[in-house]
Amino acid sequence: MMESSKKSFKYEEWVDILKGILIIFVVIGHGYYYSINSVIFWFHMPVFYFISGYLLKIPNKIDISNLCKKQCKTLLIPYGVTSVK
């Protein structure tokens, strides 16, 4: 049996529930509900950023050059391919 070198993570159901609620708020906020739009836009994006930071996995050792190369491959190549007219 092969042992996995990846650490297992704990699944947090509340994160999915909160993301679902926030997505509903985004839909409502882009509707014609002018009285609550300002309230929704005041908090929904900061909470998305909070969730992203909460879920961020930071490796123990960061090699900036490899990280930049990886990001260029995964982001810039698909962007270049799909933006060609």
XYZ file of C-alpha atoms in Angstrom:
85
model
C 0.000 0.000 0.000
C 1.334 3.395 -0.979
C 1.214 6.119 1.648
C 0.205 9.576 0.580
C 2.592 12.404 1.384
C -0.230 14.938 1.275
C -1.716 16.042 4.550
C -5.412 15.526 4.876
C -7.569 18.531 5.527
C -10.667 18.924 7.620
C -13.758 19.649 5.559
C -15.633 22.631 6.930
C -19.279 22.531 5.870
C -19.952 26.054 7.140
C -17.627 27.443 4.450
C -19.797 25.993 1.663
C -22.970 27.198 3.348
C -21.576 30.717 3.754
C -20.396 30.812 0.127
C -23.859 29.743 -1.028
C -25.523 32.469 1.026
C -23.090 35.064 -0.313
C -23.762 33.983 -3.902
C -27.481 34.493 -3.279
C -26.671 37.970 -1.917
C -24.685 38.747 -5.084
C -27.678 37.789 -7.234
C -30.030 39.878 -5.096
C -27.546 42.768 -5.101
C -27.439 42.809 -8.882
C -31.227 42.917 -9.067
C -33.510 45.904 -8.745
C -33.637 45.962 -4.964
C -32.168 49.427 -4.509
C -33.016 49.679 -0.814
C -30.793 46.753 0.189
C -28.099 46.932 -2.525
C -25.877 49.245 -0.498
C -26.078 46.964 2.521
C -25.272 43.836 0.513
C -22.364 45.465 -1.335
C -20.981 46.694 1.981
C -20.183 43.206 3.287
C -20.399 40.429 0.680
C -17.021 40.944 -1.040
C -15.036 41.364 2.216
C -16.506 38.078 3.441
C -15.461 36.354 0.189
C -11.914 37.677 0.775
C -12.001 36.413 4.349
C -13.003 32.940 3.158
C -10.226 32.948 0.548
C -7.666 33.815 3.207
C -9.061 31.189 5.533
C -8.726 28.499 2.864
C -5.265 29.583 1.694
C -2.601 26.932 2.141
C 0.864 28.401 2.633
C 3.739 25.994 2.031
C 6.555 25.862 4.566
C 9.191 26.743 2.002
C 8.343 29.167 -0.778
C 10.505 29.370 -3.901
C 9.426 32.613 -5.571
C 10.868 31.818 -9.015
C 9.072 28.464 -9.231
C 5.881 30.055 -7.924
C 6.037 32.756 -10.623
C 6.696 30.190 -13.358
C 3.790 28.060 -12.179
C 1.440 31.055 -12.051
C 2.480 32.144 -15.541
C 1.756 28.682 -16.905
C -1.591 28.308 -15.193
C -2.866 31.865 -15.743
C -1.148 33.573 -18.655
C -1.098 30.710 -21.159
C -4.883 30.071 -20.966
C -5.467 33.835 -21.077
C -3.318 34.175 -24.188
C -4.948 31.229 -25.929
C -8.508 32.377 -25.230
C -7.964 36.065 -25.974
C -6.646 35.576 -29.530
C -9.026 37.044 -32.085
